[in-house]
JSON list of C-alpha atoms in Angstrom, two decimals:
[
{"chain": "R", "resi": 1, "resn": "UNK", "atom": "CA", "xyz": [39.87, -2.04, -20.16]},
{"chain": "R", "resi": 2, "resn": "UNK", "atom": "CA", "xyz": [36.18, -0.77, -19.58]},
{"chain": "R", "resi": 3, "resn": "UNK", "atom": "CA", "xyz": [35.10, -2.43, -16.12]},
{"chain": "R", "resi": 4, "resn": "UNK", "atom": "CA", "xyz": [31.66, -4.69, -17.00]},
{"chain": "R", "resi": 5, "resn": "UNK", "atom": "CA", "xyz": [28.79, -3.99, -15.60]},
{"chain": "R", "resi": 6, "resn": "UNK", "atom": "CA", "xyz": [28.84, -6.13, -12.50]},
{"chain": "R", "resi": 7, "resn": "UNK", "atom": "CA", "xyz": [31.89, -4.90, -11.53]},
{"chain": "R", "resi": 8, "resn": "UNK", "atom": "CA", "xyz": [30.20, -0.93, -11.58]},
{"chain": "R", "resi": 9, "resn": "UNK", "atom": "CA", "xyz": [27.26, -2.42, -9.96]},
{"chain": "R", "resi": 10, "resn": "UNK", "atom": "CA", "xyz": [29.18, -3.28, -6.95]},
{"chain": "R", "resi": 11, "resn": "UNK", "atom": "CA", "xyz": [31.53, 0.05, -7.07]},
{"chain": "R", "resi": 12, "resn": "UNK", "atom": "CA", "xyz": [28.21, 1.85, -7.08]},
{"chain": "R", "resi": 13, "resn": "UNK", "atom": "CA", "xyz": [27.15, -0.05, -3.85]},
{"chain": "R", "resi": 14, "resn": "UNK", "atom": "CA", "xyz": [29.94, 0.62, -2.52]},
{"chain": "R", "resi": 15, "resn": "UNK", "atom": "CA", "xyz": [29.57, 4.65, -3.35]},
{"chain": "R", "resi": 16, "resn": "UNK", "atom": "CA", "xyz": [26.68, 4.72, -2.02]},
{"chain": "R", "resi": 17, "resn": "UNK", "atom": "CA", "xyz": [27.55, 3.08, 1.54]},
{"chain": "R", "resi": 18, "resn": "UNK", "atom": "CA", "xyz": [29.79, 5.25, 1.33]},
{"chain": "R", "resi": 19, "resn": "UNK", "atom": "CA", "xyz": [28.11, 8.37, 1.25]},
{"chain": "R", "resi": 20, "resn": "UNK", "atom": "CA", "xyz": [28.21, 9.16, -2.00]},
{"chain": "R", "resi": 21, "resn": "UNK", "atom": "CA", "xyz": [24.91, 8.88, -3.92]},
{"chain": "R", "resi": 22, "resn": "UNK", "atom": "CA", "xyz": [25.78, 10.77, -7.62]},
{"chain": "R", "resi": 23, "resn": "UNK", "atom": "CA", "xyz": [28.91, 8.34, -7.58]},
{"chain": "R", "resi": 24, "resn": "UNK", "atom": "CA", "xyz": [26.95, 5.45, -7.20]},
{"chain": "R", "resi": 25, "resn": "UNK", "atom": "CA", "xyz": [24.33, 6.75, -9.61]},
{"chain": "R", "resi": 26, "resn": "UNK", "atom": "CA", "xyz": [27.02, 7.69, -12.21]},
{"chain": "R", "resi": 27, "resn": "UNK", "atom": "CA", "xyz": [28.31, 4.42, -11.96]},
{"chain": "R", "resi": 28, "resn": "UNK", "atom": "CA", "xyz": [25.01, 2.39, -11.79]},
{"chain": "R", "resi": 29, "resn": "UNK", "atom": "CA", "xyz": [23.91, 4.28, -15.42]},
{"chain": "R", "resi": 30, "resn": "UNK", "atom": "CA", "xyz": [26.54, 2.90, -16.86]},
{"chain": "R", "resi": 31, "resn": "UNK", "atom": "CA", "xyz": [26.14, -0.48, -15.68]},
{"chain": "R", "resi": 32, "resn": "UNK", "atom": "CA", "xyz": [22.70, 0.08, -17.15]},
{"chain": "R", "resi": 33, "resn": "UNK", "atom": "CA", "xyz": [24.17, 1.46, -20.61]},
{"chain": "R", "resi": 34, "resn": "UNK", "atom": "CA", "xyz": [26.34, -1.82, -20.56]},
{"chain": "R", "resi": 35, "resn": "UNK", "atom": "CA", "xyz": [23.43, -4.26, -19.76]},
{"chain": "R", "resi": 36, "resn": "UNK", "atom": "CA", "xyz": [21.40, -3.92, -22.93]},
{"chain": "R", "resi": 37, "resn": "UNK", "atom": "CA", "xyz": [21.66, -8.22, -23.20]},
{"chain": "R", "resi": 38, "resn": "UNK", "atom": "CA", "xyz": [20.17, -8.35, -19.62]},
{"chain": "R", "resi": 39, "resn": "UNK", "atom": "CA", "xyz": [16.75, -9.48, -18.72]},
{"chain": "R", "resi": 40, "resn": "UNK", "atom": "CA", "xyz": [14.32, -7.83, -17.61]},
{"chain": "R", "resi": 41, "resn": "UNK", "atom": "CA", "xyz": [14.53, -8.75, -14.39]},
{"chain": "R", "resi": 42, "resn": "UNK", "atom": "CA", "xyz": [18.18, -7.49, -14.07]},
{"chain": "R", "resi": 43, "resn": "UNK", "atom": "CA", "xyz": [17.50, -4.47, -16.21]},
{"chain": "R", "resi": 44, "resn": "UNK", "atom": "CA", "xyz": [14.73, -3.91, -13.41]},
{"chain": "R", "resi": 45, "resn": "UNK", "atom": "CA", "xyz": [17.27, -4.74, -10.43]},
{"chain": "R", "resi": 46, "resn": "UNK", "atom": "CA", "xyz": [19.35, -1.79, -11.75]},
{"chain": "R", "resi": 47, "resn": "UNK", "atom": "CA", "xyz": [16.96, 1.02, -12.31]},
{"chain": "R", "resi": 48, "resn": "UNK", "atom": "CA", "xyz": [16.03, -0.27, -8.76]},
{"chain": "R", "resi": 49, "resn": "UNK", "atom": "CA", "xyz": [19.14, 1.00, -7.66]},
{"chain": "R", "resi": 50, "resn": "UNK", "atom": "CA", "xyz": [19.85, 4.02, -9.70]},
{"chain": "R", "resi": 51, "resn": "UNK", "atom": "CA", "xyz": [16.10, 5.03, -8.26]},
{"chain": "R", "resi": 52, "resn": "UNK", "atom": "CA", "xyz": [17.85, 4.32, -5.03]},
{"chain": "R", "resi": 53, "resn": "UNK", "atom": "CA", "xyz": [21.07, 6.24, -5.42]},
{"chain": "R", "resi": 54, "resn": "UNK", "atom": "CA", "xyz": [18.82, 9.81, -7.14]},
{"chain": "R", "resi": 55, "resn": "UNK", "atom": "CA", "xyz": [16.41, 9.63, -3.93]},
{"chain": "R", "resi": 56, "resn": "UNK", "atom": "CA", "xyz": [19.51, 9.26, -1.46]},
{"chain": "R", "resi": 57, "resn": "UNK", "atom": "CA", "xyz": [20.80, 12.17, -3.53]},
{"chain": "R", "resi": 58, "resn": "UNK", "atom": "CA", "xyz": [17.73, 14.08, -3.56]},
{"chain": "R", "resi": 59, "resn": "UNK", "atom": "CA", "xyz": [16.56, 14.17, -7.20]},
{"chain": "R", "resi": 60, "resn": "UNK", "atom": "CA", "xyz": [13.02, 13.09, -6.53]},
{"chain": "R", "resi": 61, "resn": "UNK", "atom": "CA", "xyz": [11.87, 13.26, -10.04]},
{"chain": "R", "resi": 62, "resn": "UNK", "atom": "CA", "xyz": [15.03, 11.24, -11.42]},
{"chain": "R", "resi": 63, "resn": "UNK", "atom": "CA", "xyz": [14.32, 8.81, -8.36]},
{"chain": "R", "resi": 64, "resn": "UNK", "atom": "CA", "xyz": [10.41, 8.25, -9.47]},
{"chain": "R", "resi": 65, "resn": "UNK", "atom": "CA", "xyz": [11.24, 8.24, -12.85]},
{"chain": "R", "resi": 66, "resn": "UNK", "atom": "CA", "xyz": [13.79, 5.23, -12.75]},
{"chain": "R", "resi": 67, "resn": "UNK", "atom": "CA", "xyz": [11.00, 3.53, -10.21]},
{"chain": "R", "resi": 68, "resn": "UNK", "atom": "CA", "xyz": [8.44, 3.37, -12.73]},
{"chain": "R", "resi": 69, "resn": "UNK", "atom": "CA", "xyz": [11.14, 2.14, -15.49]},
{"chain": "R", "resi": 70, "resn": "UNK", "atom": "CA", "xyz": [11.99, -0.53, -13.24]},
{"chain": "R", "resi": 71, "resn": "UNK", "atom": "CA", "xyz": [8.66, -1.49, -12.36]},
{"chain": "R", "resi": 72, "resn": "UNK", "atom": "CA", "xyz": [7.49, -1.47, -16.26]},
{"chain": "R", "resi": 73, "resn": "UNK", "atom": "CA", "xyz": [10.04, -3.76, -17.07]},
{"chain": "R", "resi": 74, "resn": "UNK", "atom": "CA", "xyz": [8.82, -6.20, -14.48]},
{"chain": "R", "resi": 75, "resn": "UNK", "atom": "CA", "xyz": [5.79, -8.24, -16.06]},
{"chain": "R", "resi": 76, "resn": "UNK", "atom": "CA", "xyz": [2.28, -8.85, -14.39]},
{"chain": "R", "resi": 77, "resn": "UNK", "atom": "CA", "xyz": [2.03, -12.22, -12.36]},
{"chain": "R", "resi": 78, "resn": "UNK", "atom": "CA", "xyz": [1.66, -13.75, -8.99]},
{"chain": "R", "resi": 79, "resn": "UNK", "atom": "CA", "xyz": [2.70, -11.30, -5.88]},
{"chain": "R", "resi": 80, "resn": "UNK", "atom": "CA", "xyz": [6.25, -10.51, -6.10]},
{"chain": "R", "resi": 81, "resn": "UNK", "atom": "CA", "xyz": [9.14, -9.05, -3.47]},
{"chain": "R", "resi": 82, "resn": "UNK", "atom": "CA", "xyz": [10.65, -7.29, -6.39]},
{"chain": "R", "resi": 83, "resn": "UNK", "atom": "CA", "xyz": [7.20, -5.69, -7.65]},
{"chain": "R", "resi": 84, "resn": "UNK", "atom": "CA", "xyz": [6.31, -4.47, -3.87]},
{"chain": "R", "resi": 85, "resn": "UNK", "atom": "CA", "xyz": [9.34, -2.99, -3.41]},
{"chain": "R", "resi": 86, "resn": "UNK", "atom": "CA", "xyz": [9.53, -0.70, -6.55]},
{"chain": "R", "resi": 87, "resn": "UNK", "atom": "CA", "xyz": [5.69, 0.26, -5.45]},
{"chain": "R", "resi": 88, "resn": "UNK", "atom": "CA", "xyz": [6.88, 1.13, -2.19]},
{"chain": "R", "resi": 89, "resn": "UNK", "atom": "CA", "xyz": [9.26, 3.29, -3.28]},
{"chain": "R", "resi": 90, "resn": "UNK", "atom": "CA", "xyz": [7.36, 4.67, -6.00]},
{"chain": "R", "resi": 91, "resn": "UNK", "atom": "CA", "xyz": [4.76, 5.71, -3.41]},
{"chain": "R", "resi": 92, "resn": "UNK", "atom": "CA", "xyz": [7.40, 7.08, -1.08]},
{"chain": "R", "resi": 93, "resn": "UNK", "atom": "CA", "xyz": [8.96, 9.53, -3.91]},
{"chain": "R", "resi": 94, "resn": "UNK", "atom": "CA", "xyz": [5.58, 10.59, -4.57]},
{"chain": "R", "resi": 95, "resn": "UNK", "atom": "CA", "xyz": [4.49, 11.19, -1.78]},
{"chain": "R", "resi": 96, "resn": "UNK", "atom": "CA", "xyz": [8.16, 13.58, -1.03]},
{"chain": "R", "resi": 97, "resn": "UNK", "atom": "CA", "xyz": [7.25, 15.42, -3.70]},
{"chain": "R", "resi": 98, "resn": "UNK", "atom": "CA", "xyz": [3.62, 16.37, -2.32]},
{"chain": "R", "resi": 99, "resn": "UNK", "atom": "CA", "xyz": [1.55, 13.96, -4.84]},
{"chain": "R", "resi": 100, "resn": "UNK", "atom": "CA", "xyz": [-0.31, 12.50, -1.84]},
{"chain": "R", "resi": 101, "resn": "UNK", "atom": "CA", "xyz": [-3.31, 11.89, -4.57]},
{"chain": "R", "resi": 102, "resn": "UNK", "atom": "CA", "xyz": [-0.44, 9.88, -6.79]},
{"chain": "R", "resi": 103, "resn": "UNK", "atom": "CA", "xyz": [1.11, 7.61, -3.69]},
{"chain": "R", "resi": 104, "resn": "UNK", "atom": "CA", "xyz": [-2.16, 6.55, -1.99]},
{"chain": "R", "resi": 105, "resn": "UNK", "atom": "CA", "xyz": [-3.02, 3.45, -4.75]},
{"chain": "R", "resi": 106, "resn": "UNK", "atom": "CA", "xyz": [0.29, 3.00, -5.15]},
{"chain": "R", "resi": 107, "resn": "UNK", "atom": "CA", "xyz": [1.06, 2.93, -1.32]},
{"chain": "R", "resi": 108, "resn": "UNK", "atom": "CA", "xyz": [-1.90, 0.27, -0.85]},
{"chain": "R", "resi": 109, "resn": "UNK", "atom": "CA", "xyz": [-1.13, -1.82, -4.16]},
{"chain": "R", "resi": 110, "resn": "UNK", "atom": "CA", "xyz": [2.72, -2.46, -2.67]},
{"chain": "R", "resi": 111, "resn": "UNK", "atom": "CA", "xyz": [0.88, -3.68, 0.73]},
{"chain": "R", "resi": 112, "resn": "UNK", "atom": "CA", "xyz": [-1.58, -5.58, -1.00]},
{"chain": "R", "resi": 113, "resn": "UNK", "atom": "CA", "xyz": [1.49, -7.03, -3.08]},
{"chain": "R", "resi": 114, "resn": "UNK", "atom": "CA", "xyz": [4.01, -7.35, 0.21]},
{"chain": "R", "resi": 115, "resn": "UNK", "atom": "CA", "xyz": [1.14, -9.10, 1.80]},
{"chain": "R", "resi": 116, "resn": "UNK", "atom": "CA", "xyz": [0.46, -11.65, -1.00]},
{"chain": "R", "resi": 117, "resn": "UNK", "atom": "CA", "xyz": [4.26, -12.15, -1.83]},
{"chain": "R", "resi": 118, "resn": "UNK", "atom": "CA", "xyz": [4.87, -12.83, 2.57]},
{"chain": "R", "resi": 119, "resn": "UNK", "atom": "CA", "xyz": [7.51, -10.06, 1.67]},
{"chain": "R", "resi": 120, "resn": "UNK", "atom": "CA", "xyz": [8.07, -8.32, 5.16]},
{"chain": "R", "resi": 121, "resn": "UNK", "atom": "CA", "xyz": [10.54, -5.69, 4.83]},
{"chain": "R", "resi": 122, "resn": "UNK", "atom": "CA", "xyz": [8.65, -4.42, 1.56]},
{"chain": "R", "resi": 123, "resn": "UNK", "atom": "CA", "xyz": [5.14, -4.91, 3.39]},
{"chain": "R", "resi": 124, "resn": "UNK", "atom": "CA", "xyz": [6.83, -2.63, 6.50]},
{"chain": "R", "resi": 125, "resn": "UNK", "atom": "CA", "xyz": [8.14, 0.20, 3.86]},
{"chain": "R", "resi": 126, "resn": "UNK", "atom": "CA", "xyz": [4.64, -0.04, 1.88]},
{"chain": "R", "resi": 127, "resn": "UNK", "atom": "CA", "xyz": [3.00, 0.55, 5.57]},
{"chain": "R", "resi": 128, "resn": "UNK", "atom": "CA", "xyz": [5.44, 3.11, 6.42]},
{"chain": "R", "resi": 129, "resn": "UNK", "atom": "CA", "xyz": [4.59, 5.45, 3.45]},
{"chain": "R", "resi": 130, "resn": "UNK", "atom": "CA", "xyz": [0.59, 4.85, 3.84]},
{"chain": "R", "resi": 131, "resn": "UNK", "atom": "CA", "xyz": [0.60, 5.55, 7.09]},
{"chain": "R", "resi": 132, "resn": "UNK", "atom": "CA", "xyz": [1.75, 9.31, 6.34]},
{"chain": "R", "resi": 133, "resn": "UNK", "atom": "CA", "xyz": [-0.23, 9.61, 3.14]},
{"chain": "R", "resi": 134, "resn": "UNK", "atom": "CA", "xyz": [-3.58, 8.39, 4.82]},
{"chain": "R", "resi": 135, "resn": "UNK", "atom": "CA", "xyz": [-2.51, 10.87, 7.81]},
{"chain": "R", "resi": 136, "resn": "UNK", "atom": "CA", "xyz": [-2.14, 13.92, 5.03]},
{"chain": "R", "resi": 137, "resn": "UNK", "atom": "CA", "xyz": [-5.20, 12.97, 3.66]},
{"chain": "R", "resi": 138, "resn": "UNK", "atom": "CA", "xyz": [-7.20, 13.27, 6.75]},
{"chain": "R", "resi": 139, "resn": "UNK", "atom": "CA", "xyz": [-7.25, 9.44, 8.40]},
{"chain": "R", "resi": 140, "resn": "UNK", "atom": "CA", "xyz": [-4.76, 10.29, 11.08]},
{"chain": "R", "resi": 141, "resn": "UNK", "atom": "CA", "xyz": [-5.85, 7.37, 13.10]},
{"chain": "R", "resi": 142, "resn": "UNK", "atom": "CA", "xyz": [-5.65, 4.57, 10.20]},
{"chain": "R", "resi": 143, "resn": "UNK", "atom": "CA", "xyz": [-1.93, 6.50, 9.61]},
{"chain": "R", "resi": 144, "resn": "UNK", "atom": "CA", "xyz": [-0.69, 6.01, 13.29]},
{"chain": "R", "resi": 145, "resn": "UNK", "atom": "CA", "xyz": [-2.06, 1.92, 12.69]},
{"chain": "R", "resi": 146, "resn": "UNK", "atom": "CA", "xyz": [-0.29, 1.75, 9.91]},
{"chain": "R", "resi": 147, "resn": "UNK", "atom": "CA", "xyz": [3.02, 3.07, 11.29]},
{"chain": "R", "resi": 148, "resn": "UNK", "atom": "CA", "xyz": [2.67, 0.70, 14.31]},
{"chain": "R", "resi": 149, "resn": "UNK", "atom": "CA", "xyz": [2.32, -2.42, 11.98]},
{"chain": "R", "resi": 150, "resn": "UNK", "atom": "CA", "xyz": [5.11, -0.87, 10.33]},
{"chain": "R", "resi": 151, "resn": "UNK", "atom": "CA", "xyz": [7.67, -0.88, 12.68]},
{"chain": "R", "resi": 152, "resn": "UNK", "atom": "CA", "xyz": [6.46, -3.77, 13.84]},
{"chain": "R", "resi": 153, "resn": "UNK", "atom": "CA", "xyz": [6.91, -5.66, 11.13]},
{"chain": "R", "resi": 154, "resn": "UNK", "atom": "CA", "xyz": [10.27, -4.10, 10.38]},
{"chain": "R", "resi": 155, "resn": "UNK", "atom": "CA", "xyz": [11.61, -4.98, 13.84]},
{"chain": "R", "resi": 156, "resn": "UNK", "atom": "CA", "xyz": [11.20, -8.64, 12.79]},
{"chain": "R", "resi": 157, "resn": "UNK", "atom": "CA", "xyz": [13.15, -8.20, 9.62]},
{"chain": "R", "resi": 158, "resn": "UNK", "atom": "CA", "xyz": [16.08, -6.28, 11.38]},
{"chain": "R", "resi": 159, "resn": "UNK", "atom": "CA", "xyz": [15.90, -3.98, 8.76]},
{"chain": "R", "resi": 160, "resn": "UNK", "atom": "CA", "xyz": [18.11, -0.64, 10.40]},
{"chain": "R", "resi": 161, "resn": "UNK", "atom": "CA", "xyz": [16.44, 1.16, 7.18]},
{"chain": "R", "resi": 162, "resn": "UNK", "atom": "CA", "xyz": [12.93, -0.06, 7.70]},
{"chain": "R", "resi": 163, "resn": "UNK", "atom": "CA", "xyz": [12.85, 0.37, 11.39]},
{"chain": "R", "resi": 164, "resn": "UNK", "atom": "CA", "xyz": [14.26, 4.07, 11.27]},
{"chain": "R", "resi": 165, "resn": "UNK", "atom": "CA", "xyz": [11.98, 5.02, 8.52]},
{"chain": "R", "resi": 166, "resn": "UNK", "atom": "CA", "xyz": [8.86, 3.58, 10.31]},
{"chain": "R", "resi": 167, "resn": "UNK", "atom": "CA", "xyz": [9.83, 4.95, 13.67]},
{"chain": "R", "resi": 168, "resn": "UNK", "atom": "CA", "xyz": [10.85, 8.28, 12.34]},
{"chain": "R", "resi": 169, "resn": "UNK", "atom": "CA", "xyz": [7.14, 8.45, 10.19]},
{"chain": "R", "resi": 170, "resn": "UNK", "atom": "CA", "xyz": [5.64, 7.56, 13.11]},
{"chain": "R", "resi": 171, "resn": "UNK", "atom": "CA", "xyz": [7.37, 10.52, 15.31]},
{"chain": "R", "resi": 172, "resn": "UNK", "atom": "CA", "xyz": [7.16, 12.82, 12.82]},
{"chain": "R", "resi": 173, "resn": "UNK", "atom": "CA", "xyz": [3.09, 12.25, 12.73]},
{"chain": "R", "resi": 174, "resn": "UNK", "atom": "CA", "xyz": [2.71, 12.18, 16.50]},
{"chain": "R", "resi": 175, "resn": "UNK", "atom": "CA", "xyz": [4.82, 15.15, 16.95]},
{"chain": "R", "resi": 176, "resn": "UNK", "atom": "CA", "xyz": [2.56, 17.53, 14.27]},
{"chain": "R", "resi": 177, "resn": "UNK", "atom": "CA", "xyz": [-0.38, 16.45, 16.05]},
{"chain": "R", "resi": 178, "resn": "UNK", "atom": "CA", "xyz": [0.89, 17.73, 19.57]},
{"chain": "R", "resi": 179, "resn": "UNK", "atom": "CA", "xyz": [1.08, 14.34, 20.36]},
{"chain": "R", "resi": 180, "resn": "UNK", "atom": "CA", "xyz": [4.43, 15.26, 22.63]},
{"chain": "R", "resi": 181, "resn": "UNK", "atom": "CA", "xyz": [4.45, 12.41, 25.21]},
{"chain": "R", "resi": 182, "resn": "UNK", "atom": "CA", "xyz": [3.57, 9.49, 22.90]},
{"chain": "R", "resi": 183, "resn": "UNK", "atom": "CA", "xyz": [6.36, 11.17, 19.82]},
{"chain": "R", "resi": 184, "resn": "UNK", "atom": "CA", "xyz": [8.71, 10.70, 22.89]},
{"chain": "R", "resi": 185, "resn": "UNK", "atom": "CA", "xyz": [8.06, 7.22, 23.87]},
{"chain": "R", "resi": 186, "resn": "UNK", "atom": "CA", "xyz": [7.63, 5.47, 20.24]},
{"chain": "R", "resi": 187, "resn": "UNK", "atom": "CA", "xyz": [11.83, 7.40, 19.57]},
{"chain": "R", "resi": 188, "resn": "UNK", "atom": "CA", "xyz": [12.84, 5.55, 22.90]}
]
């Protein structure tokens, strides 16, 4: 019997825990290719993950493009978790792929959104990616803020993935701007 698609949605979780990102990809396409009935919403959820599963396996461009699927399928309304999450990680896969230009608006529309919805963890990744794009382009002070709100706010959520990718942004931009001492004490 062909396993339904909730049942590959949670073997592709469990893939990708596991280490193994094109499993869980593989396996959260065809949830997708079983889920034609779904909602939006749900349709949405899973091109959420399958952007999740390409940028954990390093295909960018798949990554991006199943982010902006995701985030069409989601309709215009009041501030949403689910919408400043996909913009958040929209703005992160551009901005890994060099499209600074691309992730800025992006990068400030899933704050805006974060902030609006009271979503924390999405309003710590939103600030996490900003603060590196606004660094790239030039506003290496506003970056470093951002990062510090950042990981600020992702230490209240408890987030391990939040609070590793703020504090590792936040190294990464000290450290490039010979910023030794301070790199140093923010990875303490």
């Amino acid at each position: 019997p062909e396993a339904g698609p909730a049942l590959l949605e949670e073997a592709a979780r469990a893939a990708g825990w596991a280490g193994d990102p094109d499993r869980a990809a593989g396996w959260i396409a065809d949830a997708l290719a079983q889920s034609g009935d779904a909602s939006p919403a749900d349709r949405a959820r899973l091109l959420e993950r399958l952007g999740r599963y390409r940028f954990d396996g390093r295909d960018l461009n798949a990554a991006v493009d199943a982010t902006e699927q995701a985030l069409a399928l989601l309709p215009d309304g009041p501030p949403a978790a689910s919408r400043a999450r996909l913009l958040a990680a929209l703005a992160t896969g551009r901005m890994l792929l060099g499209d600074f230009g691309g992730a800025l608006p992006v990068a400030e529309r899933a704050v805006k959104e974060a902030q609006q919805a009271g979503a924390v963890a999405e309003h710590a990744h939103g600030l996490a990616t900003l603060g590196i794009v606004l660094a790239q382009r030039g506003k290496f002070d506003a970056g470093i803020a951002a990062l510090r709100t950042s990981f600020s706010l992702a230490r209240r959520t408890g987030n391990v993935e939040d609070i590793v990718r703020a504090a590792a942004n936040h190294v990464y931009l000290l450290y490039t701007a010979g910023r030794f001492s301070e790199a140093l004490d923010v990875a303490k």
